[in-house]
Amino acid sequence: MKKNIASARINIESSKLLKELNDSLPFDKELFREDIAGSLAHSKMLAKQGIISKEDLEKITQGLNELLEEIKSGKIELNEGDEDIHMAIERLLTAKIGDAAKRVHTARSRNDQVATDFRLYVLNNSLEIARLIKENIKSFVAIAKEHKETLLPGMTHLQHAQPINFGYHMLAYASMFKRDYERFLSSYNRNNYSPLGCAALAGTPHPIDREFTAKELGFKEPSINCLDTVSDRDFALEILFNISTLMMHISRLSEELILWSTSEFKFVTLSDKHATGSSIMPQKKNPDIPELLRGKTGRVYGNLMGLLTVMKGLPLAYNKDTQEDKEGVFDSVKTAKLSLMVLKEMLDEMQVNKENMQKACRVGHLSATDLADYMVKNLNMPFRDAYHLVGSIVNRAEELGKDISELSYEELSQIDDRFAKDVTEVLNIQNSMNARNSFGGTAINRVQEQIEFFDEWLDEGKKNS
Ligand code: ARG
């Protein structure tokens, strides 16, 4: 009978169905790099503390490094038999170097081992996702620089509201993405503690040095309480939440891009590289990429809800339920990275149809609020009275088949004889956009200020990285 190396008291071969349910190797093989890094650091510490010999350490180190290369190059395939990545690496190392390999698991349990591997994966990917977010912020800022004078109808309730410019709209996304970036980094800092050496749940009687392994693996420090550490998956939940919020932002942008690519809007034209056709309608060019980005947001939310639900009833410390933490995180991380790469390419290559945006500003009476503000300032009217009067002017403009910005001084004077000639300036769409020059507003000088803010922030990042 083949004896399972991780089962000391089980004397009969495991049921095939148990193995199918229990084995995590098919998915946790993703963690082979982290698992080998953890074993290298742990063995180095064991030798430093005199727990294993220098000779054994040499064999272990060489064996693990060889294994790493063999797995990377595909010479060794991790695909069946072993229960999980930890047992697979231990078995392969034992086959390679013999007895020394059996000493690696001294003062360690798979409970702290998996917590270490998975935490390293989550931390490294948090930095990688943050880097990709920054790449997209650069694209938003580049578009903003080009389009800070491109008029666009700003909407509320998806109805024309007030004129803004396309650059300003892109910088709204830069702001959202900057928060996302910061969220990944703050989670990184909060969770940057090493679980290695926590062992099964309560620490170990061996004279280990957790500080040393933490530093070897690039963690800030060892975690403070082993009981918590082996059962904590907050770091995984945080990355799932951070990805969900990021994808929610990507999904909102995707929705706008889909809308803006319709024949009704034609505000943007996606590159042919990023659109697909229809198998029956020869004329079609479909925005599949933003649709997929919007769609993938759903599965990413599902992964977050899945793990929150797995964790909610677990007593301390490790429970096998926790093995369910990985697939959703791997899936969300891959989805986020691919989505960010595709989004950047699409933004960089999309065509912005200035004229159509501009034309759209001529309907919907975008400067109506400006006329009310004018009356408050120049005619000393209470805002509410001005608001009602402008309402009737809008109705008059509709009767004439015009936008409020197209009414002449004469037409306005017929409605109220208190208007001065400069009233038409106020109704001009470009002027209306530039009038909103309060801090954070859409006026060109404020947009310029925001561009400089993001440029400086991107520059700071360069200096610090
Ligand atoms: N494959 C397991 C997981 O992913 C590793 C930890 C197993 N620990 C144990 N005590 N059975 O959670």
Short mmCIF file of C-alpha atoms in Angstrom, two decimals, residues 159-335:
data_model
loop_
_atom_site.label_atom_id
_atom_site.label_comp_id
_atom_site.label_asym_id
_atom_site.label_seq_id
_atom_site.Cartn_x
_atom_site.Cartn_y
_atom_site.Cartn_z
CA GLN A 159 -29.66 63.45 -18.98
CA HIS A 160 -27.76 66.50 -20.17
CA ALA A 161 -26.87 68.59 -17.12
CA GLN A 162 -23.97 71.05 -17.49
CA PRO A 163 -21.12 71.34 -19.99
CA ILE A 164 -17.80 69.84 -18.94
CA ASN A 165 -14.77 68.80 -20.97
CA PHE A 166 -13.62 65.31 -21.88
CA GLY A 167 -10.33 65.78 -20.04
CA TYR A 168 -12.23 66.48 -16.83
CA HIS A 169 -14.26 63.31 -17.34
CA MET A 170 -11.06 61.23 -17.78
CA LEU A 171 -9.57 62.77 -14.63
CA ALA A 172 -12.63 61.57 -12.68
CA TYR A 173 -11.47 58.05 -13.57
CA ALA A 174 -7.85 58.94 -12.72
CA SER A 175 -9.13 59.92 -9.25
CA MET A 176 -11.04 56.65 -8.84
CA PHE A 177 -8.02 54.62 -9.96
CA LYS A 178 -5.72 56.54 -7.61
CA ARG A 179 -7.91 55.48 -4.69
CA ASP A 180 -7.72 51.90 -5.97
CA TYR A 181 -3.94 52.14 -6.15
CA GLU A 182 -3.80 53.38 -2.57
CA ARG A 183 -6.17 50.67 -1.41
CA PHE A 184 -3.87 47.91 -2.74
CA LEU A 185 -0.87 49.53 -1.07
CA SER A 186 -2.54 50.00 2.29
CA SER A 187 -3.68 46.37 2.28
CA TYR A 188 -0.12 45.40 1.39
CA ASN A 189 1.24 47.28 4.40
CA ARG A 190 -1.43 46.00 6.77
CA ASN A 191 -0.79 42.36 5.86
CA ASN A 192 2.97 42.39 5.46
CA TYR A 193 3.63 40.01 8.37
CA SER A 194 5.16 36.57 8.12
CA PRO A 195 3.20 33.49 9.29
CA LEU A 196 6.25 31.21 8.95
CA GLY A 197 7.14 29.43 12.19
CA CYS A 198 3.63 29.69 13.65
CA ALA A 199 3.53 25.91 13.09
CA ALA A 200 0.18 24.17 13.60
CA LEU A 201 -1.46 26.78 15.85
CA ALA A 202 0.57 27.47 18.98
CA GLY A 203 4.19 28.01 17.97
CA THR A 204 6.94 25.41 18.46
CA PRO A 205 9.35 24.27 21.19
CA HIS A 206 12.28 24.46 18.71
CA PRO A 207 14.51 27.53 19.12
CA ILE A 208 13.48 29.13 15.81
CA ASP A 209 14.05 32.71 14.59
CA ARG A 210 10.86 34.02 12.99
CA GLU A 211 12.37 37.47 12.57
CA PHE A 212 15.02 35.94 10.29
CA THR A 213 12.61 34.04 8.02
CA ALA A 214 10.35 37.11 7.83
CA LYS A 215 13.25 39.23 6.55
CA GLU A 216 14.47 36.48 4.19
CA LEU A 217 11.07 36.38 2.52
CA GLY A 218 10.72 40.16 2.31
CA PHE A 219 8.06 40.53 5.02
CA LYS A 220 8.20 43.49 7.38
CA GLU A 221 8.08 41.39 10.57
CA PRO A 222 6.73 38.09 11.89
CA SER A 223 3.03 38.14 12.88
CA ILE A 224 2.33 38.59 16.58
CA ASN A 225 -0.14 35.77 17.38
CA CYS A 226 0.17 32.31 15.86
CA LEU A 227 -3.37 31.20 16.64
CA ASP A 228 -4.74 34.12 14.64
CA THR A 229 -2.17 33.84 11.87
CA VAL A 230 -2.83 30.25 10.78
CA SER A 231 -6.56 30.89 10.47
CA ASP A 232 -6.49 34.48 9.21
CA ARG A 233 -7.53 35.05 5.59
CA ASP A 234 -8.22 38.80 5.88
CA PHE A 235 -5.39 39.47 3.43
CA ALA A 236 -7.18 37.32 0.83
CA LEU A 237 -10.50 39.02 1.52
CA GLU A 238 -8.84 42.42 1.18
CA ILE A 239 -7.41 41.69 -2.23
CA LEU A 240 -10.79 40.32 -3.32
CA PHE A 241 -12.51 43.48 -2.11
CA ASN A 242 -9.86 45.73 -3.65
CA ILE A 243 -10.24 43.93 -6.97
CA SER A 244 -14.03 44.15 -6.73
CA THR A 245 -13.91 47.92 -6.25
CA LEU A 246 -11.36 48.30 -9.04
CA MET A 247 -13.50 46.19 -11.39
CA MET A 248 -16.58 48.18 -10.39
CA HIS A 249 -14.74 51.32 -11.58
CA ILE A 250 -13.61 49.56 -14.76
CA SER A 251 -17.18 48.41 -15.29
CA ARG A 252 -18.58 51.94 -15.00
CA LEU A 253 -16.06 53.18 -17.55
CA SER A 254 -16.86 50.21 -19.80
CA GLU A 255 -20.55 51.08 -19.64
CA GLU A 256 -19.75 54.63 -20.76
CA LEU A 257 -17.50 53.40 -23.57
CA ILE A 258 -20.25 51.06 -24.79
CA LEU A 259 -22.77 53.89 -24.74
CA TRP A 260 -20.35 56.33 -26.38
CA SER A 261 -19.64 53.88 -29.21
CA THR A 262 -23.33 53.63 -30.23
CA SER A 263 -24.57 55.31 -33.44
CA GLU A 264 -26.66 57.56 -31.20
CA PHE A 265 -23.61 58.98 -29.38
CA LYS A 266 -20.54 58.29 -31.55
CA PHE A 267 -18.38 60.09 -28.97
CA VAL A 268 -15.60 57.52 -29.31
CA THR A 269 -14.57 54.94 -31.88
CA LEU A 270 -12.81 51.90 -30.49
CA SER A 271 -9.91 50.64 -32.54
CA ASP A 272 -10.82 47.71 -34.84
CA LYS A 273 -8.27 45.78 -32.80
CA HIS A 274 -10.62 46.01 -29.84
CA ALA A 275 -13.94 45.27 -31.48
CA THR A 276 -15.53 42.18 -32.99
CA GLY A 277 -18.02 41.51 -35.73
CA SER A 278 -21.23 39.56 -35.94
CA SER A 279 -21.49 36.17 -37.66
CA ILE A 280 -24.69 37.22 -39.45
CA MET A 281 -24.80 41.03 -39.61
CA PRO A 282 -21.98 42.14 -41.89
CA GLN A 283 -22.13 45.79 -40.81
CA LYS A 284 -21.56 45.10 -37.10
CA LYS A 285 -18.69 46.32 -34.95
CA ASN A 286 -19.35 45.30 -31.39
CA PRO A 287 -17.66 46.60 -28.22
CA ASP A 288 -16.99 43.13 -26.80
CA ILE A 289 -14.01 44.23 -24.71
CA PRO A 290 -15.82 46.74 -22.50
CA GLU A 291 -18.75 44.31 -22.35
CA LEU A 292 -16.46 41.55 -21.08
CA LEU A 293 -14.82 43.87 -18.57
CA ARG A 294 -18.29 44.82 -17.30
CA GLY A 295 -19.27 41.14 -17.23
CA LYS A 296 -16.15 39.94 -15.43
CA THR A 297 -16.95 42.31 -12.60
CA GLY A 298 -19.79 39.93 -11.68
CA ARG A 299 -17.55 36.90 -11.18
CA VAL A 300 -15.05 38.94 -9.18
CA TYR A 301 -17.84 39.99 -6.79
CA GLY A 302 -18.80 36.30 -6.59
CA ASN A 303 -15.29 35.36 -5.46
CA LEU A 304 -15.46 37.95 -2.66
CA MET A 305 -18.88 36.75 -1.47
CA GLY A 306 -17.69 33.14 -1.71
CA LEU A 307 -14.73 33.58 0.62
CA LEU A 308 -16.60 35.82 3.06
CA THR A 309 -19.13 33.01 3.36
CA VAL A 310 -16.47 30.30 3.76
CA MET A 311 -14.88 32.22 6.63
CA LYS A 312 -17.94 33.29 8.56
CA GLY A 313 -18.47 30.29 10.82
CA LEU A 314 -14.95 28.97 11.33
CA PRO A 315 -13.75 28.31 14.86
CA LEU A 316 -10.04 28.93 15.54
CA ALA A 317 -7.65 27.86 14.23
CA TYR A 318 -7.04 26.07 10.89
CA ASN A 319 -9.98 24.24 9.27
CA LYS A 320 -9.91 22.53 5.89
CA ASP A 321 -12.70 24.85 4.72
CA THR A 322 -9.92 27.39 4.31
CA GLN A 323 -8.53 25.44 1.36
CA GLU A 324 -11.43 27.00 -0.55
CA ASP A 325 -9.68 30.37 -0.31
CA LYS A 326 -7.40 29.94 -3.32
CA GLU A 327 -9.28 29.41 -6.57
CA GLY A 328 -11.36 32.57 -6.25
CA VAL A 329 -8.31 34.68 -5.42
CA PHE A 330 -6.28 33.22 -8.33
CA ASP A 331 -9.21 33.89 -10.65
CA SER A 332 -9.76 37.47 -9.43
CA VAL A 333 -6.05 38.31 -9.58
CA LYS A 334 -5.75 37.01 -13.15
CA THR A 335 -8.93 38.79 -14.17
#
